[in-house]
């Protein structure tokens, strides 16, 4: 059951504690903002000393209010946090928004104060947003506290940064979009990103969710909420702060965040079908496409340009984004030809070559042929639509008509059109937006967004896996313990014998068959410490190797696994403090060292999912059999990795578990080393 | 000697042939544009039938003009091209701009007409711009023909697309920049990109050169002109159309271009120190930084943000661009602390945490500490500067003062500051631009541009190499001929013996020593055709291999080259129709197949340059000795590739030459195969 956030977003009454007349204080802005909603709800201003604030009666304390305030906003310094919070609860508040900075993000003591406060809030059955937050916004309820610049629209926002949300709202407004609801998460002492996303998923006017988050608290709950939103048809765009070392440093001082590794966030995005973005600009660009009535669903793009150079540049940019520009059929080319001057081109890109100047209706007619051709998935019109209106006012009406016709053509064909123009403020561009056509300022942004949405539409996110019930905790984390625990979990390893003496080693090797490998036990990084000798072909080799590798903990002797063709994988799980165990698969050896060619998923993962993951690696052709190589046992590798991920999921006491390398041959996948970190 | 383009850009008189009153005709726009410069020069309108055009006397033909027109613009259809061109020359024109499309770009016949016309233009000592062009612009001369939207500024433009130039000028104007000169290149029948760049390099008001080009004509002359411009302190930003298959298709129909492979353009950029870009947006973003009085010269960046979230996002974006965010020293942190609220952060990123609201002078004071610290190379201020002016008019003056102070602080410290703000139209942003501070709309664009300029400043482009005098043409292109010609050029190969019979093969192998390789002669793709057998260890193996590999042209027997550690390189040269021979080096095997990990240079290249090239490969750690591997003979590999590039340069009859693989061991680089294509 999601928490009921109605008292936060649609309060029947609101009180501003710390309401002020001083224009340098938040209390002044918040009071002003609250009063703008006076026609929708009772607004109470509370100020310890002033009798009047902003021309309204002010109350000396919450206790004096004529009714219980449903929402209380605390615009008071951190020192007064507990006192005003308790007074709010006493006054009957159902939701509290705490602006004050300097609590949980400022260190241990502040965190303890937050925890204690939250306990009291929850005991009272109320909600707390913040502290260290900017405010809250609900377009339909006309509630805009700390967010007076926001304009209404379909985007729901949850953000740990007020400024980031403000930037999104400004960019969104330029794109003809706006915000449905916004919660400034602050320190997430009580309400966190998961709660807000969960509520937004069920909030009818919200059609897309944008999140800026540094600390995911219960990361799996957050991912589940995001997956539910996607299932409900609402894309979730995630800007996760702290993808770099410097970003981590910044996030730690900003919200005292316990920031997850970037790979863990990637794994959560993959599971939940969130789109991970890296800037506010990207968020609004993608929102334009995802909120349009028609979404690009395939890679086949037609480019229409009113200028040869624009056509060439857009074609190059499209190719760089992985989009395809199919050559149009003769039939379509023949339908285009009469609409274009003789110097126009009818294949793809289609170059107007001045058709627009000759007849503005070309802006509808030419794309219409493409939209109706059945040969492409999306049309990009790039160039100067709107420029005629900008330079010749008498052309505004016909140009706007053409723009409306273009929007209609897309709608009738059921194929999306996207427009790039420098004249995005002119009436033709407005007509396009009103008709559901996304308008971009630059071709680069348009094309990368189209490519991203095509991938989005093709995804089938598996959802957030349940963690299995914990198995009995592991006793040891030595090499042989790791091997046997993982073997029991279903991963194949070659035989291994623990040996204490030369004679035992020789006996083991005789039984296993030469060549053998010798490994010193009791070392965490055996290879680096010289504790591994491979390919020992004779008794002498083995005896010499043993003599050169003293080990108080003894040794292991194993048969060498050989194959004509094989690939080494790295398979491991690491426990993220927020998202739990994360499965990582990657190619080993050179690929790991130079390319960091890895893919991640939330553990436990199913074999089918891991197989897909393996195929996303750049080095995947080595597994599938490129250029005459035999295909390798990819499914077996996926099963081994899935088994490892189940094992990690069932052992919460493990910080890390790794099989590196996992040797994949044409017939099997065999672990050649294993490591546990408790 | 560059051609003197004064009559084109600064004509003392101009005639418009085809001047018109019809608003749908170029002749109307051009006449109007020309008349705007009437206070600078005589303007003659020529119209076959009208006596008056745009309220001015019109002449029925060029022959009637009272003086020789220095510049003639032909706004006539392609059919009238020759006639009006000849009339222009007869009337004494020194420069002719031909707008008409439908000539050289439309096929063989049009091309022949252009060639013939150019011969007459050159015989008369005149210049021709176009045909198929938009016009010409010179800010200082107040000449704006077909370019009435351009605003004056420091950017010189040469473009094969009028629309692309127009888009650049619009974006530049928004960034407070403008255009010094612009030539619309069209089909480049006479004047080409090289001529215009050469002239812009010597044009004092031009401080940066932007080029959009699809067909480079004499590519090396173009690269030399660009290199000269860079040597003269003028960066050249190149948008080369046709980097993708679809782009090539579009370029071919746009200007009938003979488009170079993208790799050849890369090689030219490397030699000349041009910055290759992929969009008009990128051009103007980079121009902002490159034209500022201070350029970012190192990777150490400080981020100042007026909001924690903005700080985190910018830090993550900076890291993704390869910039460094050093942790600031205690000393600098102590100087910052008194300027920030207690919740501010003083390391890097530096978070205002509301310092701006408390005192707008913070926007100068906080960055100043960083600029003066000596710990960083660039400061990025990201956030809301200008937002106070937007919301509170009374804050405009103090905020603009702070912006001026910030510009002054950068100037005094000699360290660049770059500002990102959503409020780029407000007066503080204008004050910044006037003070030489680049202002960006989004952090992404700012950071990628900073990173690009840092690389630019670190480059030392080698210049365009001279092609050697041709050696006598090669007689044959067989395998053994290729080997011996390349061996003579200085590349090491193992011995090889041509054999005709089994006995000869066994004798050769006995002499060379087993194991040997056997190759069938007379096949272009030996490996693919089963014409290569490697590692033949015995007489029997060799005899069997020979029996299984019949070849009328005979066989070669070679000793196998073995090394404990080695890497296979691909080294080749291909002749580009515009840029001549291009050297390509790359890692072979898996890297070539999966990653296309290659680097290119204009041939001939010096060994030192090739060594640098090899070190730019992603797989370079394999050469230099990563993770305990021995370093390989990279210098020897570079010398072999340099020798191959000299060889290709001296053999213009060669379309292609390749040594693949070039085996690089710890001690040597040896060619294991060789191929020529005449």
GROMACS .gro file of N, CA and C in nm, chain B residues 440-553:
model
  342
 1118UNK      N    1   2.695   2.980  -2.125
 1118UNK     CA    2   2.628   2.866  -2.187
 1118UNK      C    3   2.491   2.846  -2.124
 1119UNK      N    4   2.406   2.785  -2.207
 1119UNK     CA    5   2.271   2.756  -2.161
 1119UNK      C    6   2.267   2.628  -2.079
 1120UNK      N    7   2.350   2.531  -2.112
 1120UNK     CA    8   2.348   2.407  -2.034
 1120UNK      C    9   2.489   2.362  -2.000
 1121UNK      N   10   2.498   2.295  -1.885
 1121UNK     CA   11   2.627   2.254  -1.832
 1121UNK      C   12   2.695   2.153  -1.925
 1122UNK      N   13   2.614   2.067  -1.985
 1122UNK     CA   14   2.666   1.968  -2.078
 1122UNK      C   15   2.750   2.032  -2.189
 1123UNK      N   16   2.690   2.131  -2.255
 1123UNK     CA   17   2.759   2.199  -2.365
 1123UNK      C   18   2.882   2.271  -2.315
 1124UNK      N   19   2.873   2.334  -2.200
 1124UNK     CA   20   2.988   2.407  -2.146
 1124UNK      C   21   3.102   2.310  -2.119
 1125UNK      N   22   3.071   2.197  -2.056
 1125UNK     CA   23   3.178   2.107  -2.014
 1125UNK      C   24   3.242   2.034  -2.131
 1126UNK      N   25   3.161   1.989  -2.226
 1126UNK     CA   26   3.223   1.920  -2.337
 1126UNK      C   27   3.309   2.017  -2.418
 1127UNK      N   28   3.269   2.144  -2.423
 1127UNK     CA   29   3.349   2.242  -2.495
 1127UNK      C   30   3.479   2.271  -2.421
 1128UNK      N   31   3.472   2.283  -2.290
 1128UNK     CA   32   3.595   2.304  -2.212
 1128UNK      C   33   3.692   2.188  -2.238
 1129UNK      N   34   3.641   2.067  -2.228
 1129UNK     CA   35   3.728   1.950  -2.248
 1129UNK      C   36   3.791   1.952  -2.387
 1130UNK      N   37   3.711   1.991  -2.487
 1130UNK     CA   38   3.762   1.992  -2.624
 1130UNK      C   39   3.870   2.099  -2.641
 1131UNK      N   40   3.850   2.215  -2.580
 1131UNK     CA   41   3.949   2.323  -2.594
 1131UNK      C   42   4.078   2.287  -2.520
 1132UNK      N   43   4.066   2.218  -2.408
 1132UNK     CA   44   4.187   2.173  -2.338
 1132UNK      C   45   4.269   2.083  -2.430
 1133UNK      N   46   4.202   1.992  -2.499
 1133UNK     CA   47   4.275   1.906  -2.593
 1133UNK      C   48   4.335   1.989  -2.706
 1134UNK      N   49   4.259   2.085  -2.755
 1134UNK     CA   50   4.307   2.172  -2.863
 1134UNK      C   51   4.434   2.243  -2.822
 1135UNK      N   52   4.434   2.296  -2.702
 1135UNK     CA   53   4.551   2.373  -2.657
 1135UNK      C   54   4.673   2.283  -2.638
 1136UNK      N   55   4.649   2.155  -2.613
 1136UNK     CA   56   4.761   2.063  -2.589
 1136UNK      C   57   4.819   2.007  -2.719
 1137UNK      N   58   4.746   2.022  -2.828
 1137UNK     CA   59   4.791   1.966  -2.955
 1137UNK      C   60   4.908   2.044  -3.014
 1138UNK      N   61   4.992   1.975  -3.088
 1138UNK     CA   62   5.093   2.043  -3.170
 1138UNK      C   63   5.084   1.983  -3.309
 1139UNK      N   64   4.989   2.033  -3.390
 1139UNK     CA   65   4.965   1.967  -3.519
 1139UNK      C   66   5.090   1.971  -3.606
 1140UNK      N   67   5.124   1.857  -3.666
 1140UNK     CA   68   5.250   1.848  -3.740
 1140UNK      C   69   5.249   1.924  -3.873
 1141UNK      N   70   5.135   1.965  -3.919
 1141UNK     CA   71   5.128   2.027  -4.051
 1141UNK      C   72   5.105   1.922  -4.158
 1142UNK      N   73   5.087   1.969  -4.280
 1142UNK     CA   74   5.055   1.880  -4.391
 1142UNK      C   75   5.186   1.833  -4.456
 1143UNK      N   76   5.211   1.702  -4.457
 1143UNK     CA   77   5.338   1.656  -4.513
 1143UNK      C   78   5.343   1.674  -4.664
 1144UNK      N   79   5.464   1.703  -4.715
 1144UNK     CA   80   5.484   1.707  -4.861
 1144UNK      C   81   5.485   1.564  -4.913
 1145UNK      N   82   5.423   1.543  -5.026
 1145UNK     CA   83   5.434   1.412  -5.090
 1145UNK      C   84   5.571   1.402  -5.156
 1146UNK      N   85   5.639   1.288  -5.140
 1146UNK     CA   86   5.770   1.274  -5.204
 1146UNK      C   87   5.756   1.268  -5.356
 1147UNK      N   88   5.867   1.291  -5.426
 1147UNK     CA   89   5.864   1.277  -5.571
 1147UNK      C   90   5.830   1.131  -5.604
 1148UNK      N   91   5.746   1.108  -5.701
 1148UNK     CA   92   5.709   0.968  -5.731
 1148UNK      C   93   5.828   0.881  -5.767
 1149UNK      N   94   5.834   0.763  -5.712
 1149UNK     CA   95   5.929   0.661  -5.756
 1149UNK      C   96   5.878   0.600  -5.886
 1150UNK      N   97   5.966   0.529  -5.956
 1150UNK     CA   98   5.918   0.459  -6.076
 1150UNK      C   99   5.799   0.369  -6.040
 1151UNK      N  100   5.703   0.366  -6.131
 1151UNK     CA  101   5.580   0.291  -6.102
 1151UNK      C  102   5.610   0.143  -6.082
 1152UNK      N  103   5.531   0.079  -5.995
 1152UNK     CA  104   5.550  -0.063  -5.968
 1152UNK      C  105   5.499  -0.145  -6.085
 1153UNK      N  106   5.569  -0.256  -6.109
 1153UNK     CA  107   5.531  -0.340  -6.224
 1153UNK      C  108   5.418  -0.434  -6.185
 1154UNK      N  109   5.429  -0.499  -6.069
 1154UNK     CA  110   5.330  -0.601  -6.035
 1154UNK      C  111   5.275  -0.578  -5.897
 1155UNK      N  112   5.163  -0.643  -5.868
 1155UNK     CA  113   5.104  -0.627  -5.736
 1155UNK      C  114   5.086  -0.762  -5.667
 1156UNK      N  115   5.165  -0.862  -5.708
 1156UNK     CA  116   5.157  -0.993  -5.643
 1156UNK      C  117   5.214  -0.988  -5.503
 1157UNK      N  118   5.192  -1.098  -5.430
 1157UNK     CA  119   5.235  -1.105  -5.291
 1157UNK      C  120   5.385  -1.085  -5.277
 1158UNK      N  121   5.461  -1.159  -5.357
 1158UNK     CA  122   5.607  -1.151  -5.342
 1158UNK      C  123   5.660  -1.016  -5.388
 1159UNK      N  124   5.598  -0.959  -5.493
 1159UNK     CA  125   5.637  -0.825  -5.539
 1159UNK      C  126   5.608  -0.722  -5.428
 1160UNK      N  127   5.492  -0.737  -5.363
 1160UNK     CA  128   5.457  -0.645  -5.256
 1160UNK      C  129   5.559  -0.652  -5.144
 1161UNK      N  130   5.590  -0.776  -5.105
 1161UNK     CA  131   5.689  -0.798  -4.999
 1161UNK      C  132   5.823  -0.734  -5.034
 1162UNK      N  133   5.867  -0.759  -5.156
 1162UNK     CA  134   6.003  -0.712  -5.183
 1162UNK      C  135   6.005  -0.561  -5.199
 1163UNK      N  136   5.898  -0.504  -5.256
 1163UNK     CA  137   5.894  -0.357  -5.267
 1163UNK      C  138   5.890  -0.294  -5.128
 1164UNK      N  139   5.811  -0.353  -5.038
 1164UNK     CA  140   5.800  -0.296  -4.903
 1164UNK      C  141   5.928  -0.322  -4.822
 1165UNK      N  142   5.991  -0.436  -4.846
 1165UNK     CA  143   6.118  -0.464  -4.779
 1165UNK      C  144   6.222  -0.361  -4.823
 1166UNK      N  145   6.221  -0.330  -4.952
 1166UNK     CA  146   6.314  -0.229  -5.002
 1166UNK      C  147   6.285  -0.093  -4.939
 1167UNK      N  148   6.157  -0.070  -4.906
 1167UNK     CA  149   6.119   0.058  -4.845
 1167UNK      C  150   6.155   0.062  -4.696
 1168UNK      N  151   6.193  -0.055  -4.640
 1168UNK     CA  152   6.242  -0.053  -4.503
 1168UNK      C  153   6.161  -0.135  -4.404
 1169UNK      N  154   6.066  -0.215  -4.452
 1169UNK     CA  155   5.987  -0.296  -4.359
 1169UNK      C  156   6.047  -0.437  -4.352
 1170UNK      N  157   6.059  -0.490  -4.230
 1170UNK     CA  158   6.117  -0.625  -4.216
 1170UNK      C  159   6.011  -0.731  -4.244
 1171UNK      N  160   6.053  -0.832  -4.320
 1171UNK     CA  161   5.969  -0.950  -4.342
 1171UNK      C  162   6.054  -1.073  -4.315
 1172UNK      N  163   5.994  -1.183  -4.274
 1172UNK     CA  164   6.074  -1.306  -4.269
 1172UNK      C  165   6.113  -1.345  -4.412
 1173UNK      N  166   6.216  -1.429  -4.422
 1173UNK     CA  167   6.251  -1.483  -4.554
 1173UNK      C  168   6.129  -1.547  -4.619
 1174UNK      N  169   6.128  -1.548  -4.751
 1174UNK     CA  170   6.021  -1.622  -4.820
 1174UNK      C  171   6.082  -1.680  -4.946
 1175UNK      N  172   6.044  -1.802  -4.979
 1175UNK     CA  173   6.094  -1.865  -5.101
 1175UNK      C  174   5.976  -1.898  -5.191
 1176UNK      N  175   5.990  -1.859  -5.318
 1176UNK     CA  176   5.887  -1.899  -5.415
 1176UNK      C  177   5.919  -2.043  -5.456
 1177UNK      N  178   5.820  -2.129  -5.446
 1177UNK     CA  179   5.843  -2.270  -5.481
 1177UNK      C  180   5.739  -2.314  -5.583
 1178UNK      N  181   5.780  -2.408  -5.669
 1178UNK     CA  182   5.690  -2.456  -5.773
 1178UNK      C  183   5.648  -2.599  -5.750
 1179UNK      N  184   5.732  -2.673  -5.679
 1179UNK     CA  185   5.706  -2.817  -5.663
 1179UNK      C  186   5.721  -2.855  -5.516
 1180UNK      N  187   5.677  -2.979  -5.486
 1180UNK     CA  188   5.692  -3.029  -5.350
 1180UNK      C  189   5.840  -3.031  -5.311
 1181UNK      N  190   5.923  -3.075  -5.402
 1181UNK     CA  191   6.065  -3.085  -5.369
 1181UNK      C  192   6.123  -2.947  -5.337
 1182UNK      N  193   6.086  -2.851  -5.419
 1182UNK     CA  194   6.135  -2.715  -5.392
 1182UNK      C  195   6.086  -2.666  -5.255
 1183UNK      N  196   5.961  -2.699  -5.226
 1183UNK     CA  197   5.904  -2.655  -5.098
 1183UNK      C  198   5.980  -2.719  -4.982
 1184UNK      N  199   6.004  -2.851  -4.991
 1184UNK     CA  200   6.073  -2.919  -4.882
 1184UNK      C  201   6.215  -2.867  -4.868
 1185UNK      N  202   6.279  -2.838  -4.981
 1185UNK     CA  203   6.415  -2.785  -4.976
 1185UNK      C  204   6.416  -2.647  -4.909
 1186UNK      N  205   6.318  -2.566  -4.949
 1186UNK     CA  206   6.311  -2.431  -4.890
 1186UNK      C  207   6.289  -2.440  -4.740
 1187UNK      N  208   6.197  -2.528  -4.700
 1187UNK     CA  209   6.165  -2.541  -4.557
 1187UNK      C  210   6.286  -2.590  -4.479
 1188UNK      N  211   6.359  -2.683  -4.538
 1188UNK     CA  212   6.479  -2.736  -4.471
 1188UNK      C  213   6.577  -2.623  -4.446
 1189UNK      N  214   6.589  -2.537  -4.545
 1189UNK     CA  215   6.683  -2.427  -4.532
 1189UNK      C  216   6.635  -2.323  -4.431
 1190UNK      N  217   6.503  -2.291  -4.434
 1190UNK     CA  218   6.448  -2.185  -4.348
 1190UNK      C  219   6.428  -2.234  -4.205
 1191UNK      N  220   6.405  -2.367  -4.191
 1191UNK     CA  221   6.382  -2.423  -4.058
 1191UNK      C  222   6.233  -2.432  -4.026
 1192UNK      N  223   6.188  -2.547  -3.974
 1192UNK     CA  224   6.049  -2.565  -3.934
 1192UNK      C  225   6.024  -2.498  -3.800
 1193UNK      N  226   5.902  -2.463  -3.765
 1193UNK     CA  227   5.780  -2.471  -3.848
 1193UNK      C  228   5.779  -2.361  -3.954
 1194UNK      N  229   5.703  -2.389  -4.062
 1194UNK     CA  230   5.695  -2.293  -4.173
 1194UNK      C  231   5.549  -2.260  -4.202
 1195UNK      N  232   5.532  -2.154  -4.281
 1195UNK     CA  233   5.401  -2.119  -4.334
 1195UNK      C  234   5.404  -2.141  -4.485
 1196UNK      N  235   5.291  -2.183  -4.539
 1196UNK     CA  236   5.279  -2.202  -4.683
 1196UNK      C  237   5.167  -2.112  -4.735
 1197UNK      N  238   5.198  -2.035  -4.841
 1197UNK     CA  239   5.097  -1.945  -4.895
 1197UNK      C  240   5.083  -1.964  -5.044
 1198UNK      N  241   4.961  -1.971  -5.092
 1198UNK     CA  242   4.936  -1.980  -5.236
 1198UNK      C  243   4.953  -1.842  -5.298
 1199UNK      N  244   5.021  -1.833  -5.410
 1199UNK     CA  245   5.039  -1.703  -5.475
 1199UNK      C  246   4.925  -1.679  -5.575
 1200UNK      N  247   4.906  -1.553  -5.611
 1200UNK     CA  248   4.807  -1.520  -5.713
 1200UNK      C  249   4.666  -1.503  -5.660
 1201UNK      N  250   4.649  -1.502  -5.527
 1201UNK     CA  251   4.515  -1.479  -5.469
 1201UNK      C  252   4.516  -1.344  -5.399
 1202UNK      N  253   4.409  -1.268  -5.417
 1202UNK     CA  254   4.405  -1.137  -5.350
 1202UNK      C  255   4.378  -1.155  -5.200
 1203UNK      N  256   4.280  -1.239  -5.167
 1203UNK     CA  257   4.251  -1.263  -5.026
 1203UNK      C  258   4.288  -1.406  -4.992
 1204UNK      N  259   4.419  -1.425  -4.971
 1204UNK     CA  260   4.470  -1.561  -4.949
 1204UNK      C  261   4.401  -1.633  -4.835
 1205UNK      N  262   4.391  -1.566  -4.721
 1205UNK     CA  263   4.337  -1.633  -4.602
 1205UNK      C  264   4.195  -1.680  -4.625
 1206UNK      N  265   4.112  -1.588  -4.674
 1206UNK     CA  266   3.971  -1.622  -4.694
 1206UNK      C  267   3.955  -1.734  -4.795
 1207UNK      N  268   4.050  -1.742  -4.891
 1207UNK     CA  269   4.037  -1.842  -4.997
 1207UNK      C  270   4.106  -1.972  -4.960
 1208UNK      N  271   4.145  -1.989  -4.834
 1208UNK     CA  272   4.213  -2.112  -4.794
 1208UNK      C  273   4.354  -2.122  -4.848
 1209UNK      N  274   4.414  -2.010  -4.881
 1209UNK     CA  275   4.547  -2.010  -4.941
 1209UNK      C  276   4.660  -1.987  -4.843
 1210UNK      N  277   4.634  -2.009  -4.715
 1210UNK     CA  278   4.739  -1.992  -4.614
 1210UNK      C  279   4.735  -2.110  -4.518
 1211UNK      N  280   4.851  -2.175  -4.496
 1211UNK     CA  281   4.861  -2.280  -4.393
 1211UNK      C  282   4.975  -2.241  -4.301
 1212UNK      N  283   4.944  -2.234  -4.171
 1212UNK     CA  284   5.042  -2.185  -4.075
 1212UNK      C  285   5.094  -2.298  -3.986
 1213UNK      N  286   5.214  -2.279  -3.931
 1213UNK     CA  287   5.265  -2.369  -3.828
 1213UNK      C  288   5.288  -2.510  -3.876
 1214UNK      N  289   5.334  -2.527  -4.000
 1214UNK     CA  290   5.361  -2.662  -4.051
 1214UNK      C  291   5.494  -2.707  -3.991
 1215UNK      N  292   5.487  -2.817  -3.912
 1215UNK     CA  293   5.601  -2.849  -3.827
 1215UNK      C  294   5.693  -2.955  -3.889
 1216UNK      N  295   5.640  -3.028  -3.988
 1216UNK     CA  296   5.720  -3.140  -4.042
 1216UNK      C  297   5.710  -3.143  -4.194
 1217UNK      N  298   5.797  -3.222  -4.255
 1217UNK     CA  299   5.792  -3.240  -4.401
 1217UNK      C  300   5.656  -3.292  -4.444
 1218UNK      N  301   5.604  -3.386  -4.365
 1218UNK     CA  302   5.473  -3.443  -4.399
 1218UNK      C  303   5.365  -3.335  -4.399
 1219UNK      N  304   5.366  -3.256  -4.291
 1219UNK     CA  305   5.266  -3.149  -4.280
 1219UNK      C  306   5.273  -3.059  -4.404
 1220UNK      N  307   5.395  -3.022  -4.441
 1220UNK     CA  308   5.413  -2.930  -4.553
 1220UNK      C  309   5.363  -2.992  -4.684
 1221UNK      N  310   5.401  -3.117  -4.704
 1221UNK     CA  311   5.363  -3.184  -4.828
 1221UNK      C  312   5.210  -3.196  -4.836
 1222UNK      N  313   5.150  -3.232  -4.723
 1222UNK     CA  314   5.002  -3.243  -4.722
 1222UNK      C  315   4.936  -3.109  -4.751
 1223UNK      N  316   4.989  -3.004  -4.687
 1223UNK     CA  317   4.930  -2.870  -4.705
 1223UNK      C  318   4.940  -2.828  -4.852
 1224UNK      N  319   5.054  -2.858  -4.911
 1224UNK     CA  320   5.075  -2.821  -5.050
 1224UNK      C  321   4.977  -2.895  -5.141
 1225UNK      N  322   4.956  -3.022  -5.110
 1225UNK     CA  323   4.864  -3.102  -5.191
 1225UNK      C  324   4.722  -3.047  -5.182
 1226UNK      N  325   4.689  -2.993  -5.065
 1226UNK     CA  326   4.552  -2.945  -5.044
 1226UNK      C  327   4.532  -2.802  -5.094
 1227UNK      N  328   4.639  -2.742  -5.147
 1227UNK     CA  329   4.631  -2.601  -5.182
 1227UNK      C  330   4.688  -2.579  -5.322
 1228UNK      N  331   4.618  -2.631  -5.425
 1228UNK     CA  332   4.675  -2.615  -5.559
 1228UNK      C  333   4.678  -2.468  -5.600
 1229UNK      N  334   4.782  -2.428  -5.672
 1229UNK     CA  335   4.792  -2.289  -5.716
 1229UNK      C  336   4.877  -2.282  -5.841
 1230UNK      N  337   4.816  -2.235  -5.948
 1230UNK     CA  338   4.887  -2.226  -6.076
 1230UNK      C  339   5.002  -2.127  -6.066
 1231UNK      N  340   4.986  -2.027  -5.977
 1231UNK     CA  341   5.089  -1.922  -5.968
 1231UNK      C  342   5.202  -1.961  -5.874
   0.00000   0.00000   0.00000
